DNA sequence: CTTTATGCAAATATTTTGCAGGCGC
DNA sequence: GCGCCTGCAAAATATTTGCATAAAG
């Protein structure tokens, strides 16, 4: 298991590649709008709402409409690169999924930042569980929510928030 | 519509108690409709949509309206007994929360249905991972996406979709 | 060229709200 | 009784769809 911090850019290239592969497999077209929306979506990496995505996209191409964002997100969901999610009363959010290197997330509920990790024992066990129900496992999502050392009040405790700031500057 | 059964009656009494406690703390009233909806909701235990809940409730009291279901679910969410959730492209679902038992989800990407499971090895490993980063673990979410036997094309394969129909009395 | 996408607006679906009686307390 | 609740319908949101035109392969 190893700790992998996010640097500014996640693996957008690879995700765009998967998206394009899906489009051509389905004989669908790759367009300026789809690419723009997908890029913005992948770049947001964590969570993003339809509206935020529309606004980000419009910043570069003001003529983009709601329908295109919905339609693109639907495609991304079909190929497992996006997943719809709803928290509390808020709006519908989408998040990235199906990353090739399936790292899981460790999230501090205090400072909101996200670390990634991989753990083979857990992965194996997931396989076993799926098989025990007769399922074949396609992908998974694992998120651990907790408090980072700083948030727990440990003096001089390490905090992913600051750690990331250091890394990205 | 069909409802989902769970072997042992979950702790509905206790959940209703928590709900009533919340109502009186907030000086809100306990009504026939609220109780009915909450009971149906708790009895469903796993996942239920607004519409299913409305139908179950109307089976006993046909005059119940959408608005009351929405309002009751909002109350349940406020006191932490329900949580909104959305899987795949499907409808908005609600699930019980704040229950002692925690369930992870196994979801068929073909038929969209959701099974719950628990696996102690995974839970332990999650603890270990969090600790190794200096985090204290508060909660987690684990979702496995895959194909059920039927969806995989296994002849006579078992499908959670149908299984549930069978189970419902 | 042929086929699929886009953007707009209109159609649907979903959720919330206002209000005139009803019902808990 | 007083004040919160309910059911209904209308309003506000959110999402999907139809269609003429534009762009991709």
Short mmCIF file of C-alpha atoms (C1' of nucleotides) in Angstrom, two decimals:
data_model
loop_
_atom_site.label_atom_id
_atom_site.label_comp_id
_atom_site.label_asym_id
_atom_site.label_seq_id
_atom_site.Cartn_x
_atom_site.Cartn_y
_atom_site.Cartn_z
CA UNK A 1 0.00 0.00 0.00
CA UNK A 2 1.35 3.34 -0.82
CA UNK A 3 0.43 6.88 -0.28
CA UNK A 4 -0.19 8.80 -3.43
CA UNK A 5 -0.91 12.46 -3.15
CA UNK A 6 -2.77 14.36 -5.77
CA UNK A 7 -0.66 16.65 -7.73
CA UNK A 8 -2.49 19.40 -9.55
CA UNK A 9 -3.39 17.36 -12.63
CA UNK A 10 -4.82 13.93 -12.24
CA UNK A 11 -4.56 11.57 -15.12
CA UNK A 12 -6.77 13.52 -17.46
CA UNK A 13 -5.08 12.26 -20.58
CA UNK A 14 -5.85 8.70 -19.74
CA UNK A 15 -9.45 9.45 -18.84
CA UNK A 16 -9.98 11.33 -22.08
CA UNK A 17 -8.51 8.34 -23.82
CA UNK A 18 -11.02 6.02 -22.24
CA UNK A 19 -13.80 8.38 -23.17
CA UNK A 20 -12.73 8.56 -26.80
CA UNK A 21 -12.36 4.81 -26.92
CA UNK A 22 -15.93 4.45 -25.75
CA UNK A 23 -17.18 6.95 -28.29
CA UNK A 24 -15.55 5.25 -31.19
CA UNK A 25 -16.62 1.82 -30.03
CA UNK A 26 -20.19 3.09 -30.08
CA UNK A 27 -19.63 4.93 -33.35
CA UNK A 28 -20.35 8.20 -31.70
CA UNK A 29 -18.51 11.38 -32.46
CA UNK A 30 -15.91 13.25 -30.63
CA UNK A 31 -16.78 16.91 -30.65
CA UNK A 32 -15.34 20.13 -29.36
CA UNK A 33 -18.12 20.43 -26.80
CA UNK A 34 -17.86 16.90 -25.52
CA UNK A 35 -14.14 17.20 -25.14
CA UNK A 36 -14.40 20.50 -23.36
CA UNK A 37 -17.02 19.27 -20.95
CA UNK A 38 -15.22 16.02 -20.28
CA UNK A 39 -11.97 17.83 -19.63
CA UNK A 40 -13.54 20.24 -17.22
CA UNK A 41 -15.23 17.36 -15.54
CA UNK A 42 -12.07 15.31 -15.13
CA UNK A 43 -10.12 18.34 -14.02
CA UNK A 44 -12.63 18.96 -11.23
CA UNK A 45 -11.78 15.45 -10.15
CA UNK A 46 -13.73 15.45 -6.93
CA UNK A 47 -17.34 16.46 -7.18
CA UNK A 48 -19.08 18.85 -9.46
CA UNK A 49 -22.66 19.79 -10.19
CA UNK A 50 -24.24 20.15 -13.58
CA UNK A 51 -24.41 23.85 -13.14
CA UNK A 52 -20.80 24.27 -12.11
CA UNK A 53 -19.77 22.18 -15.05
CA UNK A 54 -21.87 24.24 -17.39
CA UNK A 55 -20.34 27.43 -16.06
CA UNK A 56 -16.80 26.16 -16.33
CA UNK A 57 -17.48 25.05 -19.86
CA UNK A 58 -19.15 28.28 -20.84
CA UNK A 59 -16.11 30.16 -19.67
CA UNK A 60 -14.40 28.75 -22.73
CA UNK A 61 -17.35 28.36 -25.01
CA UNK A 62 -20.33 30.50 -24.05
CA UNK A 63 -22.69 28.85 -26.47
CA UNK A 64 -22.75 25.52 -24.67
CA UNK A 65 -26.19 24.60 -23.41
CA UNK A 66 -27.57 22.59 -20.55
CA UNK A 67 -28.69 19.77 -22.78
CA UNK A 68 -25.18 19.14 -24.04
CA UNK A 69 -23.83 18.96 -20.54
CA UNK A 70 -26.53 16.50 -19.53
CA UNK A 71 -25.98 14.43 -22.62
CA UNK A 72 -22.23 14.36 -22.17
CA UNK A 73 -22.50 13.42 -18.54
CA UNK A 74 -24.83 10.62 -19.49
CA UNK A 75 -22.23 9.28 -21.89
CA UNK A 76 -19.55 9.53 -19.24
CA UNK A 77 -21.79 7.63 -16.87
CA UNK A 78 -22.46 4.94 -19.47
CA UNK A 79 -18.81 4.22 -19.86
CA UNK A 80 -18.28 4.23 -16.12
CA UNK A 81 -16.26 7.44 -15.98
CA UNK A 82 -18.84 9.42 -14.05
CA UNK A 83 -21.37 8.61 -11.42
CA UNK A 84 -24.38 10.53 -10.28
CA UNK A 85 -24.59 11.20 -6.62
CA UNK A 86 -26.69 13.22 -4.30
CA UNK A 87 -25.72 14.52 -0.91
CA UNK A 88 -28.25 15.79 1.56
CA UNK A 89 -30.69 18.30 0.15
CA UNK A 90 -28.18 19.74 -2.26
CA UNK A 91 -28.05 19.48 -5.98
CA UNK A 92 -27.15 16.45 -7.98
CA UNK A 93 -23.44 16.02 -8.21
CA UNK A 94 -21.31 13.92 -10.46
CA UNK A 95 -18.02 12.40 -9.59
CA UNK A 96 -15.30 10.67 -11.49
CA UNK A 97 -15.21 6.93 -11.36
CA UNK A 98 -13.57 4.06 -13.13
CA UNK A 99 -10.10 5.42 -12.95
CA UNK A 100 -7.75 2.76 -14.29
CA UNK A 101 -5.56 2.81 -11.28
CA UNK A 102 -8.36 2.29 -8.85
CA UNK A 103 -7.10 4.11 -5.87
CA UNK A 104 -9.48 4.58 -3.06
CA UNK A 105 -10.04 7.77 -1.11
CA UNK A 106 -9.35 8.83 2.42
CA UNK A 107 -11.16 12.06 3.14
CA UNK A 108 -10.83 14.37 6.10
CA UNK A 109 -14.28 15.50 7.15
CA UNK A 110 -12.76 18.55 8.76
CA UNK A 111 -10.45 19.99 6.12
CA UNK A 112 -12.24 18.25 3.22
CA UNK A 113 -9.13 17.09 1.51
CA UNK A 114 -8.61 13.83 -0.18
CA UNK A 115 -5.75 11.36 -0.08
CA UNK A 116 -5.54 8.34 -2.26
CA UNK A 117 -4.40 4.90 -1.29
CA UNK A 118 -4.39 1.38 -2.52
CA UNK A 119 -4.66 -1.72 -0.48
CA UNK A 120 -4.44 -5.09 -2.09
CA UNK A 121 -5.97 -7.00 0.78
CA UNK A 122 -9.12 -4.95 0.49
CA UNK A 123 -9.18 -5.39 -3.26
CA UNK A 124 -8.91 -9.12 -2.95
CA UNK A 125 -11.58 -9.29 -0.37
CA UNK A 126 -13.89 -7.27 -2.61
CA UNK A 127 -13.34 -9.78 -5.38
CA UNK A 128 -14.22 -12.56 -3.01
CA UNK A 129 -17.39 -10.87 -1.84
CA UNK A 130 -18.57 -10.23 -5.37
CA UNK A 131 -17.85 -13.80 -6.39
CA UNK A 132 -19.67 -15.14 -3.37
CA UNK A 133 -22.82 -13.49 -4.71
CA UNK A 134 -22.12 -14.78 -8.19
CA UNK A 135 -21.23 -11.33 -9.47
CA UNK A 136 -18.33 -10.42 -11.63
CA UNK A 137 -16.78 -7.25 -10.34
CA UNK A 138 -16.39 -4.39 -12.77
CA UNK A 139 -15.35 -1.52 -10.59
CA UNK A 140 -15.74 -0.22 -7.12
CA UNK A 141 -15.66 2.85 -4.98
CA UNK A 142 -14.27 3.00 -1.50
CA UNK A 143 -14.22 6.15 0.53
CA UNK A 144 -13.04 6.43 4.08
CA UNK A 145 -14.13 9.50 5.99
CA UNK A 146 -12.31 10.52 9.09
CA UNK A 147 -10.21 13.12 10.85
CA UNK A 148 -6.66 13.92 9.90
CA UNK A 149 -4.10 14.32 12.68
CA UNK A 150 -4.39 18.09 12.67
CA UNK A 151 -8.16 17.92 12.87
CA UNK A 152 -7.89 15.51 15.76
CA UNK A 153 -6.05 18.19 17.65
CA UNK A 154 -2.65 16.59 17.62
CA UNK A 155 -0.10 19.34 18.14
CA UNK A 156 1.86 19.95 14.99
CA UNK A 157 -0.25 17.28 13.40
CA UNK A 158 0.06 16.68 9.76
CA UNK A 159 -2.77 17.88 7.56
CA UNK A 160 -3.34 16.87 3.96
CA UNK A 161 -4.61 20.31 3.22
CA UNK A 162 -1.27 21.94 3.91
CA UNK A 163 0.64 19.07 2.51
CA UNK A 164 -1.06 19.58 -0.81
CA UNK A 165 -0.46 23.26 -0.83
CA UNK A 166 3.22 22.57 -0.42
CA UNK A 167 3.22 20.02 -3.19
CA UNK A 168 1.41 22.10 -5.73
CA UNK A 169 3.35 25.32 -5.34
CA UNK B 1 -44.69 -2.82 -6.60
CA UNK B 2 -43.07 -5.21 -4.29
CA UNK B 3 -41.42 -4.66 -1.02
CA UNK B 4 -38.23 -6.06 0.31
CA UNK B 5 -38.21 -8.24 3.29
CA UNK B 6 -35.60 -8.66 5.82
CA UNK B 7 -35.28 -11.74 7.89
CA UNK B 8 -35.55 -10.40 11.38
CA UNK B 9 -37.66 -7.36 11.98
CA UNK B 10 -35.13 -4.60 12.34
CA UNK B 11 -35.28 -2.37 15.28
CA UNK B 12 -38.29 -0.39 14.11
CA UNK B 13 -39.47 0.36 17.61
CA UNK B 14 -36.24 1.99 18.49
CA UNK B 15 -36.10 3.99 15.28
CA UNK B 16 -39.64 5.20 15.77
CA UNK B 17 -38.61 6.17 19.27
CA UNK B 18 -35.74 8.25 17.96
CA UNK B 19 -38.06 9.89 15.48
CA UNK B 20 -40.62 10.78 18.13
CA UNK B 21 -37.91 12.08 20.39
CA UNK B 22 -36.77 14.39 17.62
CA UNK B 23 -40.30 15.58 16.95
CA UNK B 24 -40.99 16.47 20.52
CA UNK B 25 -37.62 18.09 20.97
CA UNK B 26 -38.51 20.35 18.07
CA UNK B 27 -42.06 20.75 19.34
CA UNK B 28 -43.41 19.15 16.24
CA UNK B 29 -46.31 16.81 16.20
CA UNK B 30 -46.60 13.13 15.83
CA UNK B 31 -49.33 12.34 13.35
CA UNK B 32 -50.93 9.29 11.87
CA UNK B 33 -49.39 10.05 8.49
CA UNK B 34 -45.91 10.65 9.77
CA UNK B 35 -45.97 7.50 11.79
CA UNK B 36 -47.25 5.45 8.91
CA UNK B 37 -44.66 6.78 6.49
CA UNK B 38 -41.84 6.40 8.98
CA UNK B 39 -42.84 2.85 9.76
CA UNK B 40 -43.02 1.87 6.13
CA UNK B 41 -39.70 3.51 5.59
CA UNK B 42 -37.99 1.74 8.46
CA UNK B 43 -39.58 -1.56 7.52
CA UNK B 44 -38.15 -1.28 4.03
CA UNK B 45 -34.83 -1.03 5.78
CA UNK B 46 -32.64 -1.17 2.73
CA UNK B 47 -33.50 1.23 -0.03
CA UNK B 48 -36.72 2.79 -1.08
CA UNK B 49 -37.78 5.49 -3.47
CA UNK B 50 -40.25 8.25 -2.79
CA UNK B 51 -42.73 6.63 -5.07
CA UNK B 52 -42.47 3.19 -3.53
CA UNK B 53 -42.86 4.73 -0.12
CA UNK B 54 -45.90 6.68 -1.22
CA UNK B 55 -47.48 3.54 -2.63
CA UNK B 56 -46.79 1.48 0.45
CA UNK B 57 -48.27 4.19 2.58
CA UNK B 58 -51.30 4.63 0.39
CA UNK B 59 -52.00 0.95 0.73
CA UNK B 60 -53.01 1.74 4.27
CA UNK B 61 -54.15 5.28 3.85
CA UNK B 62 -55.05 6.19 0.28
CA UNK B 63 -55.36 9.87 0.99
CA UNK B 64 -51.68 10.39 1.66
CA UNK B 65 -50.07 12.80 -0.77
CA UNK B 66 -46.64 13.27 -2.23
CA UNK B 67 -46.00 16.38 -0.23
CA UNK B 68 -46.42 14.60 3.05
CA UNK B 69 -43.99 11.90 2.05
CA UNK B 70 -41.44 14.48 1.01
CA UNK B 71 -41.93 16.44 4.19
CA UNK B 72 -41.65 13.38 6.38
CA UNK B 73 -38.54 12.19 4.66
CA UNK B 74 -37.04 15.60 5.14
CA UNK B 75 -37.69 15.33 8.85
CA UNK B 76 -36.16 11.89 8.95
CA UNK B 77 -33.12 13.21 7.17
CA UNK B 78 -32.84 16.10 9.61
CA UNK B 79 -32.64 13.80 12.54
CA UNK B 80 -30.17 11.54 10.77
CA UNK B 81 -32.50 8.59 10.32
CA UNK B 82 -32.63 8.77 6.55
CA UNK B 83 -30.18 9.67 3.85
CA UNK B 84 -30.75 10.55 0.27
CA UNK B 85 -28.83 8.57 -2.22
CA UNK B 86 -28.67 8.00 -5.90
CA UNK B 87 -27.31 4.97 -7.65
CA UNK B 88 -26.55 5.00 -11.33
CA UNK B 89 -29.18 6.64 -13.47
CA UNK B 90 -32.02 5.37 -11.36
CA UNK B 91 -34.39 7.28 -9.18
CA UNK B 92 -33.57 8.97 -5.95
CA UNK B 93 -33.56 6.50 -3.14
CA UNK B 94 -33.53 6.89 0.56
CA UNK B 95 -31.93 4.57 3.00
CA UNK B 96 -31.94 4.26 6.70
CA UNK B 97 -28.96 5.72 8.43
CA UNK B 98 -27.83 5.93 11.99
CA UNK B 99 -28.55 2.30 12.33
CA UNK B 100 -25.95 0.37 14.24
CA UNK B 101 -25.41 -2.07 11.44
CA UNK B 102 -23.48 -0.79 8.54
CA UNK B 103 -23.97 -2.14 5.06
CA UNK B 104 -21.88 -1.91 1.99
CA UNK B 105 -23.43 -2.20 -1.44
CA UNK B 106 -23.10 -4.56 -4.32
CA UNK B 107 -24.76 -3.10 -7.38
CA UNK B 108 -25.53 -4.73 -10.70
CA UNK B 109 -24.71 -2.30 -13.47
CA UNK B 110 -27.10 -4.11 -15.74
CA UNK B 111 -30.29 -4.49 -13.74
CA UNK B 112 -29.48 -1.65 -11.35
CA UNK B 113 -30.41 -3.50 -8.24
CA UNK B 114 -28.62 -3.27 -4.99
CA UNK B 115 -27.61 -5.96 -2.52
CA UNK B 116 -26.13 -5.28 0.85
CA UNK B 117 -23.32 -7.09 2.49
CA UNK B 118 -21.00 -6.88 5.40
CA UNK B 119 -17.45 -8.08 5.56
CA UNK B 120 -15.44 -7.78 8.71
CA UNK B 121 -12.09 -8.31 7.08
CA UNK B 122 -12.63 -5.33 4.87
CA UNK B 123 -13.79 -3.23 7.79
CA UNK B 124 -10.69 -4.10 9.77
CA UNK B 125 -8.40 -3.37 6.91
CA UNK B 126 -10.05 0.01 6.48
CA UNK B 127 -9.31 0.81 10.09
CA UNK B 128 -5.71 -0.13 9.56
CA UNK B 129 -5.38 2.02 6.47
CA UNK B 130 -6.85 5.05 8.17
CA UNK B 131 -4.59 4.61 11.16
CA UNK B 132 -1.56 4.26 8.96
CA UNK B 133 -2.22 7.78 7.71
CA UNK B 134 -2.81 9.05 11.23
CA UNK B 135 -6.51 9.42 10.62
CA UNK B 136 -9.28 8.36 12.90
CA UNK B 137 -12.00 6.70 10.89
CA UNK B 138 -15.51 8.04 11.25
CA UNK B 139 -17.43 6.34 8.51
CA UNK B 140 -16.97 4.88 5.09
CA UNK B 141 -18.69 4.04 1.89
CA UNK B 142 -18.00 0.98 -0.18
CA UNK B 143 -19.79 0.19 -3.39
CA UNK B 144 -18.99 -2.69 -5.66
CA UNK B 145 -20.29 -2.49 -9.21
CA UNK B 146 -20.54 -5.57 -11.30
CA UNK B 147 -22.74 -7.95 -13.20
CA UNK B 148 -25.15 -10.34 -11.55
CA UNK B 149 -25.26 -13.94 -12.80
CA UNK B 150 -28.22 -13.28 -15.03
CA UNK B 151 -26.59 -10.25 -16.55
CA UNK B 152 -23.45 -12.26 -17.20
CA UNK B 153 -25.53 -14.55 -19.36
CA UNK B 154 -25.48 -17.56 -17.10
CA UNK B 155 -28.41 -19.76 -18.00
CA UNK B 156 -31.04 -19.66 -15.30
CA UNK B 157 -28.77 -17.22 -13.53
CA UNK B 158 -29.92 -15.66 -10.39
CA UNK B 159 -30.83 -11.99 -10.52
CA UNK B 160 -31.35 -9.78 -7.48
CA UNK B 161 -34.16 -8.12 -9.33
CA UNK B 162 -36.23 -11.27 -9.40
CA UNK B 163 -34.97 -12.62 -6.15
CA UNK B 164 -36.53 -9.70 -4.39
CA UNK B 165 -39.82 -10.31 -6.04
CA UNK B 166 -39.77 -13.86 -4.74
CA UNK B 167 -38.87 -12.80 -1.24
CA UNK B 168 -41.66 -10.32 -0.92
CA UNK B 169 -44.05 -12.53 0.94
"C1'" DC C 1 -22.10 12.98 -48.25
"C1'" DT C 2 -24.11 10.56 -44.33
"C1'" DT C 3 -24.68 10.38 -39.71
"C1'" DT C 4 -24.56 12.11 -35.35
"C1'" DA C 5 -24.41 16.55 -32.29
"C1'" DT C 6 -25.73 20.99 -30.91
"C1'" DG C 7 -28.56 24.70 -29.11
"C1'" DC C 8 -32.71 26.30 -28.38
"C1'" DA C 9 -37.26 25.95 -26.61
"C1'" DA C 10 -40.89 23.28 -25.37
"C1'" DA C 11 -42.23 19.08 -22.90
"C1'" DT C 12 -41.64 16.13 -18.72
"C1'" DA C 13 -40.42 14.91 -14.35
"C1'" DT C 14 -39.34 16.03 -9.71
"C1'" DT C 15 -39.65 18.65 -5.57
"C1'" DT C 16 -41.37 22.62 -2.96
"C1'" DT C 17 -44.86 25.87 -1.50
"C1'" DG C 18 -49.28 28.42 -0.43
"C1'" DC C 19 -53.43 27.89 1.48
"C1'" DA C 20 -58.03 26.33 3.42
"C1'" DG C 21 -59.59 23.16 6.41
"C1'" DG C 22 -58.21 19.23 10.03
"C1'" DC C 23 -56.09 17.32 13.90
"C1'" DG C 24 -52.61 16.73 17.90
"C1'" DC C 25 -51.64 18.56 22.28
"C1'" DG D 1 -58.62 26.70 21.19
"C1'" DC D 2 -53.80 27.42 19.18
"C1'" DG D 3 -50.67 26.09 16.16
"C1'" DC D 4 -48.81 22.73 13.58
"C1'" DC D 5 -50.34 19.32 9.61
"C1'" DT D 6 -52.44 17.63 5.59
"C1'" DG D 7 -53.93 17.36 0.84
"C1'" DC D 8 -54.49 19.53 -3.05
"C1'" DA D 9 -53.02 22.18 -6.77
"C1'" DA D 10 -50.06 25.50 -8.43
"C1'" DA D 11 -45.23 27.05 -8.55
"C1'" DA D 12 -40.47 26.37 -8.83
"C1'" DT D 13 -36.72 23.23 -10.28
"C1'" DA D 14 -34.46 19.87 -12.70
"C1'" DT D 15 -34.03 16.91 -16.66
"C1'" DT D 16 -35.26 15.19 -21.24
"C1'" DT D 17 -36.78 15.65 -25.95
"C1'" DG D 18 -37.96 17.41 -30.80
"C1'" DC D 19 -36.24 19.73 -34.39
"C1'" DA D 20 -33.62 22.65 -37.66
"C1'" DT D 21 -28.96 23.49 -38.40
"C1'" DA D 22 -23.97 22.57 -37.78
"C1'" DA D 23 -20.16 19.70 -37.53
"C1'" DA D 24 -17.58 15.13 -37.50
"C1'" DG D 25 -15.97 11.08 -39.91
#
